[in-house]
Structures are given as structure tokens and as C-alpha cells.
XYZ file of C-alpha atoms in Angstrom:
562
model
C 16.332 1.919 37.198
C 17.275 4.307 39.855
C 18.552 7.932 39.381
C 21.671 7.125 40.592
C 22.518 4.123 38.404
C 21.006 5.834 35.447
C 22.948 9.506 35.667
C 26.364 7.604 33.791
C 24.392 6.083 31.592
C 22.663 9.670 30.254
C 26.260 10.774 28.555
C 27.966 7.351 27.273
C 25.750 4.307 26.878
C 23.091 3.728 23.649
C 20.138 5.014 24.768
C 16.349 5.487 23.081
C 14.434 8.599 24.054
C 11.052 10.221 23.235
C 10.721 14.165 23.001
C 7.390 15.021 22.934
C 4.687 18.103 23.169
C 1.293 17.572 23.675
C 0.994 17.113 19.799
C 4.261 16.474 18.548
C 6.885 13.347 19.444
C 10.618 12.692 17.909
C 11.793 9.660 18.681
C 16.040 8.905 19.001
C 18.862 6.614 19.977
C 22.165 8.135 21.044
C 25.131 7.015 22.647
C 25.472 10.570 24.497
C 21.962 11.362 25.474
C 22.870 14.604 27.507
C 24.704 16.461 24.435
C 21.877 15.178 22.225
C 18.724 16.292 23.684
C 20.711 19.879 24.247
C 20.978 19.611 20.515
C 17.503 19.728 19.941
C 16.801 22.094 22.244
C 19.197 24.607 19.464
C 16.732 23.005 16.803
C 13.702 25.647 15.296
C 11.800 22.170 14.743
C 11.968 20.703 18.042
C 12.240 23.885 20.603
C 8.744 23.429 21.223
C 8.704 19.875 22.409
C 8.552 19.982 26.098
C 9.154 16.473 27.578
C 11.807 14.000 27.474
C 11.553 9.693 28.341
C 14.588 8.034 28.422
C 14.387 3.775 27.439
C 17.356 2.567 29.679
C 19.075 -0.630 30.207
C 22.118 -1.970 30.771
C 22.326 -4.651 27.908
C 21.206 -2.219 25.478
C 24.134 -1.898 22.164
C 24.153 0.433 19.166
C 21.941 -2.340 16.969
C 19.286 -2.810 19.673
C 18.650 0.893 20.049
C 18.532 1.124 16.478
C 15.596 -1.675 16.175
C 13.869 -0.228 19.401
C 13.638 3.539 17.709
C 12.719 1.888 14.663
C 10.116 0.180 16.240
C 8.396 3.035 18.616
C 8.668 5.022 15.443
C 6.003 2.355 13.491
C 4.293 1.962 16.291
C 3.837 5.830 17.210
C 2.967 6.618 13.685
C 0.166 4.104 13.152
C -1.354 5.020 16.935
C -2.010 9.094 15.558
C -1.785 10.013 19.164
C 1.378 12.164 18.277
C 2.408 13.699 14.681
C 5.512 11.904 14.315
C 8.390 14.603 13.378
C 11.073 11.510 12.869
C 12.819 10.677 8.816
C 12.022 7.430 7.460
C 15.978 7.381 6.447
C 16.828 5.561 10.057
C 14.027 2.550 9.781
C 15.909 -0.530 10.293
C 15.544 -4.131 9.461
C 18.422 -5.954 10.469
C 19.115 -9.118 12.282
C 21.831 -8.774 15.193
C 22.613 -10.988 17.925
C 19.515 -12.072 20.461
C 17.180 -10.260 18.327
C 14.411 -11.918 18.807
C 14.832 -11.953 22.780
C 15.569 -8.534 22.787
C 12.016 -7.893 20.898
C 9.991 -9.258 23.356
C 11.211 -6.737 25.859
C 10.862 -4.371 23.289
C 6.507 -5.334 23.656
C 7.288 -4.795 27.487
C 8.683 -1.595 27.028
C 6.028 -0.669 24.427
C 3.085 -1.513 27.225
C 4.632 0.723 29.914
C 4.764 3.339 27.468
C 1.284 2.646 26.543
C 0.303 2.838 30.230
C 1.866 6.360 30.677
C 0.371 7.417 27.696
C 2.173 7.997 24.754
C -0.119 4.808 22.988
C -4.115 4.921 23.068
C -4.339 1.384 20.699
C -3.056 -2.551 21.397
C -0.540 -3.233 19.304
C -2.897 -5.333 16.907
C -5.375 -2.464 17.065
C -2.199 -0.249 15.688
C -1.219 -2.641 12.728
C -5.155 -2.674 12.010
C -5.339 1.349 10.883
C -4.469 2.867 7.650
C -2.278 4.663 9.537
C 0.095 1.965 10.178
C -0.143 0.421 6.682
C 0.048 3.513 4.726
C 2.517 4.867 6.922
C 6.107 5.979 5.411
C 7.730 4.928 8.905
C 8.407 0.684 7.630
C 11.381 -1.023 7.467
C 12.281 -1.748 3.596
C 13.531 -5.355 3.062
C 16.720 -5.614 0.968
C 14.849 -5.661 -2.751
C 12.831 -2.455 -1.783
C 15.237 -0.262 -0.320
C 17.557 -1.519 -3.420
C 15.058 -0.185 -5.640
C 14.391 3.034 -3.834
C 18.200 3.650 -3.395
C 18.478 3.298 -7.326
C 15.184 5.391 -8.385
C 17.416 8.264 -5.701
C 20.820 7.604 -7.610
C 18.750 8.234 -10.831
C 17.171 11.130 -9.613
C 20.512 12.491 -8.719
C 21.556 11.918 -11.633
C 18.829 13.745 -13.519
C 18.592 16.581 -11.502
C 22.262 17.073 -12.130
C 21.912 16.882 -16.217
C 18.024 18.295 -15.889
C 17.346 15.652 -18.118
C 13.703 13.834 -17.804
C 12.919 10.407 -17.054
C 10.920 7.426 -16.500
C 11.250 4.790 -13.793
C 9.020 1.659 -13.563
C 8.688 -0.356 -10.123
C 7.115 -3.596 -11.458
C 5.828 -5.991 -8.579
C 3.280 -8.468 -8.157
C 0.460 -8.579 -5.389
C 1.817 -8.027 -1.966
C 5.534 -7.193 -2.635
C 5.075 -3.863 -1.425
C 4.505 -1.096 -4.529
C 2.730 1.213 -2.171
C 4.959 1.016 0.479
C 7.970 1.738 -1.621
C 6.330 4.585 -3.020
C 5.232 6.076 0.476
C 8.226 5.751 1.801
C 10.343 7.133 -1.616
C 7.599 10.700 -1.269
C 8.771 10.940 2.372
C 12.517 10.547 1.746
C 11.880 13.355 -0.985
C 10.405 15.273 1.707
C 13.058 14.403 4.075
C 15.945 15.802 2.222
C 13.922 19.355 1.412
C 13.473 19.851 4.995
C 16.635 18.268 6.264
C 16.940 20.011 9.949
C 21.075 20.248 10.520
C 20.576 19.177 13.861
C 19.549 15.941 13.096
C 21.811 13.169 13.264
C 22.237 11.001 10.194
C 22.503 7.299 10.531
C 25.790 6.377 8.933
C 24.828 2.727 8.567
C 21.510 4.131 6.394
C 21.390 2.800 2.976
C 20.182 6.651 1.922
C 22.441 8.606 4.507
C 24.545 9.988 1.456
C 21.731 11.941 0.106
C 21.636 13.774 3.458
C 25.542 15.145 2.949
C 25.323 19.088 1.696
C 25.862 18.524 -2.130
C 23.833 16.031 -2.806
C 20.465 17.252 -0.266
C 20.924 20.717 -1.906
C 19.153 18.648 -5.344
C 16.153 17.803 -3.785
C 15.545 21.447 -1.694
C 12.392 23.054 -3.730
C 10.912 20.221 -5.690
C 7.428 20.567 -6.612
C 6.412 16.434 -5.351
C 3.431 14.820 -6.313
C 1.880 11.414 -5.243
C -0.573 9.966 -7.856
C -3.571 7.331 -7.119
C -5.822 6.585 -9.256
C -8.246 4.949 -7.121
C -10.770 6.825 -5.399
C -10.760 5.238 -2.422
C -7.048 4.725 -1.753
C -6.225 7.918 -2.739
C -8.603 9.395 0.217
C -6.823 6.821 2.928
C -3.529 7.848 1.519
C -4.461 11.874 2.115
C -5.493 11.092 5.556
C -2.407 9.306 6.502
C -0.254 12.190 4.891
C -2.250 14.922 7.217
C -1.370 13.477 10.175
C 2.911 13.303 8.961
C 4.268 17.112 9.464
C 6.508 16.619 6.686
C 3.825 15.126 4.004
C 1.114 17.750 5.021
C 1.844 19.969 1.845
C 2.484 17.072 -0.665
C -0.496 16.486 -2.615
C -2.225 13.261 -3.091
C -4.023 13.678 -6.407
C -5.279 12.187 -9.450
C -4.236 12.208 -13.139
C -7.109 14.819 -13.541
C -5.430 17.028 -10.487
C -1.868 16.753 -12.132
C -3.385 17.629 -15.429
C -4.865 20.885 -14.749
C -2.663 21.678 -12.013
C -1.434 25.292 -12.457
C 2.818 24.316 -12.203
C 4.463 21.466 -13.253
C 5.753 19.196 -11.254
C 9.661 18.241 -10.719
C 8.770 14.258 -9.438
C 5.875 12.421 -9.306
C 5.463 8.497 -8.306
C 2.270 7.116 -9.508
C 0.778 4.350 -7.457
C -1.535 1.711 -8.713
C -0.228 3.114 -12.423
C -2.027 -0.040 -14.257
C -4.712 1.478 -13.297
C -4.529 4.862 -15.160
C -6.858 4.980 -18.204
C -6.597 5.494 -21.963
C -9.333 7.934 -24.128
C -12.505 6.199 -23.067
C -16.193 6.987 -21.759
C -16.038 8.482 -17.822
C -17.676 7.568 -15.011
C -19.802 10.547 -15.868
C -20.009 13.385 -18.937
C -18.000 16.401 -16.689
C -15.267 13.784 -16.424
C -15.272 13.284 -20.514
C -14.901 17.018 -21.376
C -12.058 17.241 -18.828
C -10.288 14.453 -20.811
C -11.312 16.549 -24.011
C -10.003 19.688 -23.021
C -6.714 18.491 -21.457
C -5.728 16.854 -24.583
C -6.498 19.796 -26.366
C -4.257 21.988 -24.025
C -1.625 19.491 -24.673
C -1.459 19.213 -28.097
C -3.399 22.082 -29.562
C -6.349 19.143 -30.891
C -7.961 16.346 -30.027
C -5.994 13.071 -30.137
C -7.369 9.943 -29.221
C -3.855 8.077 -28.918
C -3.028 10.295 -25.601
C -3.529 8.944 -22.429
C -3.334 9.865 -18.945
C 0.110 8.461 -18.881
C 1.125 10.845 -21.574
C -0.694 13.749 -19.225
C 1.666 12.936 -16.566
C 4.879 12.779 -18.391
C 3.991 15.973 -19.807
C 3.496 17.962 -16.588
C 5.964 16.223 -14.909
C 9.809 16.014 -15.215
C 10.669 12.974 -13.629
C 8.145 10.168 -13.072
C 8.268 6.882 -10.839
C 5.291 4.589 -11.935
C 4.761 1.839 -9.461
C 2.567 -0.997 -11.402
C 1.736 -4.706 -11.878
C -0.225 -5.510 -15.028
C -1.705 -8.376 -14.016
C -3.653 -6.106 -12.262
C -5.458 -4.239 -14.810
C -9.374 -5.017 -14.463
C -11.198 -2.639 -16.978
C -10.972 -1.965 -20.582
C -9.791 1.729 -19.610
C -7.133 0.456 -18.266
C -4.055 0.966 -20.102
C -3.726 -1.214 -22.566
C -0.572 -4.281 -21.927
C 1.002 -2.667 -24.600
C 1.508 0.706 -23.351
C 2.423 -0.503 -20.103
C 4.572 -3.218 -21.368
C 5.980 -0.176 -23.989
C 6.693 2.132 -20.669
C 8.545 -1.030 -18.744
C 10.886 -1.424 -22.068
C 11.645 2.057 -22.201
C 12.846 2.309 -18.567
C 14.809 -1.081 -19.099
C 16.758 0.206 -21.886
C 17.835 3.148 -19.241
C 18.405 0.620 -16.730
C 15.329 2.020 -14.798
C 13.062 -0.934 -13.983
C 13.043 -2.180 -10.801
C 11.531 -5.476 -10.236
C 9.683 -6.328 -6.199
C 9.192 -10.218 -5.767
C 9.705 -10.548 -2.575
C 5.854 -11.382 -0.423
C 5.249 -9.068 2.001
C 1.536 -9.074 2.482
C 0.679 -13.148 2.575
C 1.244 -15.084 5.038
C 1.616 -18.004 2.649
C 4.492 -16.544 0.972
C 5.355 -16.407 -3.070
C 4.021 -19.937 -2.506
C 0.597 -19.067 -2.347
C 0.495 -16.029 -5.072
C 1.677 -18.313 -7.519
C -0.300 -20.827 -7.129
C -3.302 -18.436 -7.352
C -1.943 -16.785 -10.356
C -1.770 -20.371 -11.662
C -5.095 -21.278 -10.855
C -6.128 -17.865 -13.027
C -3.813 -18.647 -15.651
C -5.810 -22.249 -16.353
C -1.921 -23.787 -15.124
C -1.830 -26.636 -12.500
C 0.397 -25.081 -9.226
C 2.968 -26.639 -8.020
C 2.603 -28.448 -4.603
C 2.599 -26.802 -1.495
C 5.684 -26.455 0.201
C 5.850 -28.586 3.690
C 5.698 -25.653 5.926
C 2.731 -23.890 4.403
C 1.160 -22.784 6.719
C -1.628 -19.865 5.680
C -5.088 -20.014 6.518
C -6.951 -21.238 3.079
C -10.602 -22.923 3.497
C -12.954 -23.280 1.059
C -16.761 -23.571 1.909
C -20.315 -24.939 0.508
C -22.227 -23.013 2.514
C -22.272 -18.940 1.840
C -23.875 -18.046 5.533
C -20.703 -20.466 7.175
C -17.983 -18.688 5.665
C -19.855 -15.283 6.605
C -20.062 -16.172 10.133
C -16.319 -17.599 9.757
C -15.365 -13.998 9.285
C -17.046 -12.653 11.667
C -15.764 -14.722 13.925
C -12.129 -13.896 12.031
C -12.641 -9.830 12.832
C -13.526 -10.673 16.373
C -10.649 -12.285 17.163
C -8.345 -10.153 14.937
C -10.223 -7.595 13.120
C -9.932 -6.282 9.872
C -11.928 -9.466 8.036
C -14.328 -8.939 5.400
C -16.374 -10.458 2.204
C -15.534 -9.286 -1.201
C -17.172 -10.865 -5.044
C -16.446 -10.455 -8.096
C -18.605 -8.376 -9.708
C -21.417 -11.179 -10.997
C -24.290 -9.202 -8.970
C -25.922 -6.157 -10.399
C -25.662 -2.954 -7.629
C -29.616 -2.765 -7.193
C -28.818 -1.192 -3.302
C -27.307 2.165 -5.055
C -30.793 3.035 -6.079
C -32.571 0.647 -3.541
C -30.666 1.056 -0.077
C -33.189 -1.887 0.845
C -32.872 -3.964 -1.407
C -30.038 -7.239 -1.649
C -27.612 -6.738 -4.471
C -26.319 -10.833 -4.231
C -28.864 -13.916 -2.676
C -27.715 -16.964 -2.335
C -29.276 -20.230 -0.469
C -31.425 -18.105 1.712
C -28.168 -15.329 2.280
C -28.901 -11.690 1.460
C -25.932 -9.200 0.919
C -25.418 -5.463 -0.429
C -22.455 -4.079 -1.953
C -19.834 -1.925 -0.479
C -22.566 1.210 0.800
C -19.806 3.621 0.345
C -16.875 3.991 -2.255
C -14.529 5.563 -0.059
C -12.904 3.308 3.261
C -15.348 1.072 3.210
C -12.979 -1.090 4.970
C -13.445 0.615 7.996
C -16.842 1.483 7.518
C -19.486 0.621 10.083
C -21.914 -1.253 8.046
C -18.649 -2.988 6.329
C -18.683 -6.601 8.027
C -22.424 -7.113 7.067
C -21.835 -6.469 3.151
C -19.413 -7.035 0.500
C -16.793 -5.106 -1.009
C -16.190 -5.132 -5.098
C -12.972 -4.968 -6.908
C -12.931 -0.825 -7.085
C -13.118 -0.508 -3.017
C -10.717 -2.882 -1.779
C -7.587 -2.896 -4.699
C -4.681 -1.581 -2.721
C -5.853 -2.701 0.493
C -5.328 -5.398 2.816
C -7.376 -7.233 4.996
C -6.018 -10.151 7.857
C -9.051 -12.518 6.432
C -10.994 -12.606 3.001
C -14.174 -14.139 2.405
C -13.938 -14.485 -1.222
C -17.312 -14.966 -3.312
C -16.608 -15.832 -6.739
C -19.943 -15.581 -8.748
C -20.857 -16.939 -11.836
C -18.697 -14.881 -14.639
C -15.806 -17.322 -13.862
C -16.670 -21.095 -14.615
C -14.875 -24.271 -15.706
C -15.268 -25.917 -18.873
C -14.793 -29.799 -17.990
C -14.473 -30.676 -21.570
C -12.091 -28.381 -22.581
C -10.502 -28.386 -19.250
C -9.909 -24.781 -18.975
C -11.599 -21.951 -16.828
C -14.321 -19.906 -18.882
C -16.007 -16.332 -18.263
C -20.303 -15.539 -18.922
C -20.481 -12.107 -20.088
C -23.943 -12.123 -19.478
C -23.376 -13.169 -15.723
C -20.496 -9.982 -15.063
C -22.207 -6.341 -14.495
C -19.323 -3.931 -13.929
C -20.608 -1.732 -17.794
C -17.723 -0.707 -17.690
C -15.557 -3.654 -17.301
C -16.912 -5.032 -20.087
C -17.849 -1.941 -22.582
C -16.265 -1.865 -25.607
C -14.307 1.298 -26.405
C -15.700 3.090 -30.157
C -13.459 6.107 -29.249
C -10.567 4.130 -30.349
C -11.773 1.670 -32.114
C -11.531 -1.084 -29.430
C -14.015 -4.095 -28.512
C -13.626 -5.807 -25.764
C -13.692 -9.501 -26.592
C -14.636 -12.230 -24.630
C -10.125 -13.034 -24.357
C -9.914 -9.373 -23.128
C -12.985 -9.938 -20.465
C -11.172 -12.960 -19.241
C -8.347 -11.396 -18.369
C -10.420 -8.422 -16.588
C -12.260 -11.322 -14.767
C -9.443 -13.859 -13.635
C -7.362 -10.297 -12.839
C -10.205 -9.931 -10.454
C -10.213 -12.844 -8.692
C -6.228 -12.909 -8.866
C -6.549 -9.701 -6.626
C -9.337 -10.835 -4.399
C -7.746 -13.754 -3.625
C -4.682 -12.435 -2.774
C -5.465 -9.649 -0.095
C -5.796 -11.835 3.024
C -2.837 -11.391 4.752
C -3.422 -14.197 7.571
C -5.950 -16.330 5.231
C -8.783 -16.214 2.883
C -11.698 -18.347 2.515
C -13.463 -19.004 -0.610
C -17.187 -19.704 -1.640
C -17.874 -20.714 -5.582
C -20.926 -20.216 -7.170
C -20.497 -22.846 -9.781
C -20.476 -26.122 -8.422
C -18.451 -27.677 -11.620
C -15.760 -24.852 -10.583
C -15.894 -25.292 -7.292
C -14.969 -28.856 -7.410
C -12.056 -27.902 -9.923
C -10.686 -25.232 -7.759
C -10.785 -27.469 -4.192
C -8.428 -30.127 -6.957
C -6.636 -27.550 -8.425
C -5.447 -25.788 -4.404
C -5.715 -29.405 -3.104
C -2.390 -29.235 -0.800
C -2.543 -25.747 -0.236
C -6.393 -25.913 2.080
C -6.980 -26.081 5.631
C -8.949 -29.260 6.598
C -8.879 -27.619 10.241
């Protein structure tokens, strides 16, 4: 558009512009683009940015701008050529008339962009990264930014009586736990750096928070984000470096909440099935720090306390984010004292339920039918527009070379097992931790993002490396600990044939074997995950052949016979 045709449109017309320093970018839609971008030029946050694009166009309205600065704001985040300096509180999801013609100009606009600079990545390449999929920039659907505008009118409400509390954000596989609590830490983070001359979007399901009153609460708060998880937890940190606003909230574990030297005012725990009870570490330093934290708690040693209890301790206000069908050791805690937690926060109407899918492309559909399949139930029938990507295969090297030829056209595709192959390569870097017909594999070679690892298309990742993550395709190898007993017609585990020691270790610190029920639930947990992390398909090899002829019954109308 020319200069002349585009000077009216600068001070009354809805407009999306980019303000940017060589490091730095804000993205923003206006109606009065003149009197806003002198606005930011007043602002100590955004003095130093240094250039200014304007998106123009003449059938541009309020709710197209809206989606467009929504969507450079994604899009700009998961790239990581620019610290974004944007709120989350302004990410939009809603439909409005022509929206889907007005997104394809939005790609247009996105590949000029791209060709001036401001993108280094494809689009795909973008929505590949951590960056993009851990970022806090996504647009809630209705259930999630429901549940994060209740955990905030609790929090308000807490605050205001400095009372403690307890919320629980219970959700299946896929429904978006670590989104919601992403995007809750940065809307924390938000409000205690709230710069006044920042517009607030009225239409925002959290703009109230943002009124003087109510963002005075949240100005100071000592914020925590907890993963357990090794591995997620170190994507998670990366992602929150490269966020101005999240650089000084800590990613930790229970350990680093523990023995931290203040309390904390709010922490959300990720992944929170998969905090532990008293049990046997990974290694003896880890035991004594369990020891001596208990002891600093409660003046002794107490077996009952677990690192739930350390976090509710050192912290006045907790969000725990968790599914229990996701629990896949015997450290885990135990269904009781998660299923204890989720009571307590129902009975102060703070439990929050996520069933919407938001990872599979086969929709609740699909996740039920695999948590059907794991439960020894028949699933229902596909529905008549299923349409996700499910094969299963009789040949290990085929559906290996299927996925490679998956993460050539679309990346991000990888093989993950159960855990029914001893880990001979972490002693042996040689040697092949699973052989089958002729097919030689190692485990994950690294614990933390081995997804994006080098070496990661040629081996296979186990339960502990890829919980949390997604993938576009999964090349699922389910090894011999899960069978199917024809004659009692139900799916069976072989402890002898599963070698995570301790997945299956019993527990003498309190008293607690692990019996072959418990290990099935560990097991079929597994798979449950596994099989759900695909987000465009997953393909299955079975070790068993009396299982693999149940399972290709059992998801029948579900596989692709492409």
C-alpha cells in the first residue's frame, strides 16, 4: 500500500504493528496507531526498541487484528529470533466472520515478514521447537482458560484472607496440563510487571486482574514452576530464558523447593503424578537429601512424608497439574494420596477438570479407545470421520523406515518401547540394548532432549525421556512385559521380561511390595502414554504375536489400511 493511502489509516483504522530492537520485538493491534506507538516510546520497557512495521489493509476489523497479533505473537515466540516482550493475557481464540479466509492471508503476511527478516524458521519448522510448544504465548480453548480464570479468582481470594490452599488441574493425555500451567506462571508474571502503558484487552477473559486493586496482589510473589522430570524440566528452563518476563522464575524440582532458602508464595507443579513418596533414589546423595529434609520439617524422620507434603510446606499456595493414569513407578505417589489431594481441593471447589484433546489428531476418540485397550475394555467404534494416522506393522525395520520417512516429510518422528530391553549401551555405547528379526537399536543416548538430539531418529526413547512431550509420529514398540492371555481373555504383564529396577522394586521403607496388580498398572500406564504422544499418528510394532493379533481386533476400525 502506498504512503499516501496508508497515512489515514495510521490514526483511525485497526492496525497490527511490530516494534522491535535488534533483540527485542512487541507485537500490537490498535485502532490509533500514531498515539500508540508514541505511547511506547513514554514506556521504560520499550524506549529501547528502535523500529516500527505496520500490517495494513483495508478489510482489516477489531477481531482480525486481534487473531493476526495473536498469531505473530506464537509464531515470533517459537522462532527465538526476538525475546518476545508481549503478555499472554491478549492470546485469542475466537471464531469471527471469514476467519478462515482471513488466515490464509495471515500465512502471506507471515512469509513477507519472514523474507524481511523478523522469522529465520518455516512455519512447520516453528511448531517443531520446544519453543513453540512450551511457549506461554497459546491460545487457551474455553475449558483451559475457565480453569486458569478460576485457579486466579482463588488466588485472589487467598491472597486477600492470606489463607493457604490447594488447587488440582486433573486432565488426561493431551488436554493440555502443561500448557495451562505455562501459561498460568506467565500471567503471574504478567501482573508483577504490569507496564501502565500497556493497553489491556477489554474482551480478555483475565483483563480484570490487570485493574490497580486487584494487580497490586500479585506485585512481589516469590513464583515457582515445579517438574519433576529431568528432562522436561531442562526444555522448560530453556524456553523460560529466552521470555524476558520468565527469566527470573525458577524451574526446579521438589529437591530445589525443599532446600530453597525462602518460601515460596505460589507454586504450580507440572507432571505432579509424578512426584515421589519415601523410597530408594536414583542414587545414595539423593536418599540423604530426602532424609535430611524430612528431618528439617518435622524435627525426625517420618516415612509417611512425601514430596507433596515438602511442597505444601514451603509453599503457600499450590496448583498441582496431574493425571493419575499416568503414574509409571512405584515412587510414584501412591492413587491414594493423589486421589486424597483431588478430594480435598473438591470439597473447596478447587478441582478443575481438562477433557478437551488438544494434542491428537484423532480426538477424545482415539485416547479412549487406547485407554480401553489398557484397561482390558473393548472401545467403542470409530467415529466416521476418524481420520488419524494409526498403522500397525509385522515387520520392526518397516515401521523404522516409516518414520523416517514420517520426520522427513514433517519432522519430529521417533521410536519409543516400553521398557522390556535391559540398557546394556549405558555401559556399552556399542552395544544394542533391543534386537529384533535382524534390527539392532540403543536406548535414548542422553536423558535430557533427546528428542532433538542428533543420534535421536536412529534409537529409541523410554518412558522417562519422552513423558511430557510430543512428537507428530510415534513408532511404538511394545515388548514383551505386556501380553494377552487368550484363555482368560485379558491383557497380562512378565515381570521377568520388564527391566526399569525401579519400576518394579518393591518399597521396604514403607512397607510396600509391588505386586504383579501394581506392575500392571505401571506397565499398561506406559503404553497408555506411549501410545498417545503422536500428534498426527502413531504406528505400532508388538512383540507378542498372540497380542499383536488381539490388539489389530481390539483397534480394528480405528487403523489405516493405507
Amino acid at each position: 500500500m502506498g504512503a499516501d493511502a496508508a497515512e489515514p489509516m495510521m490514526s483511525n483504522w485497526p492496525v497490527v504493528y511490530l516494534i522491535h530492537s535488534p533483540s527485542d520485538i512487541y507485537v500490537g493491534e490498535t485502532g490509533g496507531a500514531t498515539g500508540r506507538l508514541f505511547q511506547h516510546l513514554q514506556s521504560d520497557a520499550k524506549r529501547h526498541l528502535e523500529e516500527v512495521r505496520l500490517v495494513l489493509d483495508k478489510s482489516f476489523n477489531k477481531s482480525v487484528c486481534l487473531d493476526l497479533e495473536s498469531y505473530l505473537i506464537r509464531l515470533l515466540s517459537g522462532d527465538g529470533r526476538y525475546a518476545v516482550l508481549n503478555r499472554n493475557e491478549g492470546i485469542t481464540n475466537r471464531e469471527y466472520y471469514q476467519r478462515g479466509d482471513y488466515q490464509k492471508k495471515f500465512d502471506e503476511i507471515f512469509e513477507e515478514l519472514r523474507a524481511l527478516g523478523y522469522f529465520t524458521r518455516s512455519i512447520p519448522e516453528i511448531e517443531n521447537t520446544d519453543l513453540f510448544k512450551l511457549s506461554p504465548y497459546k491460545a487457551l480453548n474455553t475449558e483451559q482458560a475457565v480453569a486458569v480464570n478460576e485457579v486466579m479468582e482463588g488466588l485472589v481470594e487467598d491472597l486477600e484472607t492470606d489463607r493457604r490452599s490447594v488447587s488440582v488441574i486433573q486432565g488426561g493425555p493431551g488436554t493440555g496440563k502443561t500448557v495451562v500451567g505455562i501459561y498460568l506462571i506467565k500471567l503471574l508474571r504478567d501482573l508483577a510487571t504490569f507496564d501502565p502503558s500497556d493497553e489491556v484487552h477489554g474482551d480478555s477473559v483475565f483483563s480484570d486482574y490487570f485493574l490497580q486493586g486487584s494487580r497490586d496482589l500479585f506485585e512481589n510473589l516469590h513464583v515457582g514452576l515445579v517438574v519433576p522430570q529431568q528432562s522436561l524440566r531442562k526444555s522448560i528452563q530453556k524456553v523460560f530464558l529466552r521470555i524476558p518476563a520468565l527469566r527470573d522464575v525458577r524451574v526446579l524440582s521438589a529437591f530445589d523447593v525443599a532446600e530453597s532458602p525462602e518460601d515460596f508464595d505460589v507454586v504450580v507443579v507440572d507432571e505432579a503424578h509424578r512426584l515421589t513418596q519415601r523410597a530408594a533414589q536414583a542414587h545414595g546423595t539423593l536418599t540423604k537429601r530426602y532424609v535430611d529434609i524430612v528431618r528439617s520439617m518435622r524435627g525426625e524422620d517420618d516415612l509417611t512424608v512425601t514430596q507433596l507434603d515438602w511442597i505444601r510446606h514451603r509453599a503457600r499456595h499450590v496448583v498441582l497439574l496431574l493425571d493419575s493414569g499416568q503414574s509409571v513407578r512405584p515412587a510414584d505417589l501412591d492413587a491414594s494420596t493423589l486421589d486424597a489431594v483431588c478430594a480435598e481441593a473438591r470439597a473447596h471447589s478447587r478441582l478443575y477438570p481438562l477433557t478437551t484433546q488438544m494434542r491428537v489428531a484423532g480426538g477424545s476418540a482415539y485416547v479412549e479407545c487406547i485407554a480401553a485397550v489398557m484397561s482390558g475394555k473393548t472401545p467403542s467404534p470409530a467415529p466416521d470421520d476418524f481420520a488419524y494416522d494409526l498403522r500397525m506393522f509385522d515387520d520392526l525395520a518397516e515401521m523404522h523406515q516409516a518414520i523416517r520417512a514420517r520426520d522427513a516429510d514433517v519432522g519430529l518422528s521417533r521410536l519409543v518401547a516400553g521398557y522390556a530391553w535391559k540398557w546394556v549401551s549405558a555401559k556399552d555405547k556399542q552395544a544394542a540394548d533391543i534386537e529384533i528379526d535382524g534390527v539392532r537399536l540403543r536406548w535414548n543416548g542422553t536423558a535430557t532432549d533427546w528428542i532433538n538430539s542428533r543420534r535421536a531418529l536412529e534409537e529409541v526413547g523410554s518412558i522417562h525421556t519422552v513423558q511430557g512431550y510430543d512428537l507428530n509420529y510415534a513408532g511404538v514398540i511394545i515388548g514383551k512385559d505386556l501380553q494377552y492371555d487368550p484363555g482368560a481373555g485379558r491383557l497380562v504383564i512378565s515381570r521377568n521380561d520388564y527391566f526399569d529396577s525401579k519400576g518394579k522394586a518393591n518399597n521396604p521403607m514403607v512397607g510396600k511390595v509391588t505386586t504383579d496388580a501394581d506392575l500392571e498398572r505401571y506397565i499398561t500406564n506406559i503404553y497408555r502414554v506411549l501410545l498417545t504422544r503422536g500428534m498426527r499418528g502413531t504406528y505400532i510394532y508388538v512383540v507378542d504375536p498372540v497380542l499383536r493379533d488381539y490388539l489389530r481386533t481390539a483397534l480394528n476400525t480405528y487403523l489405516n489400511r493405507h
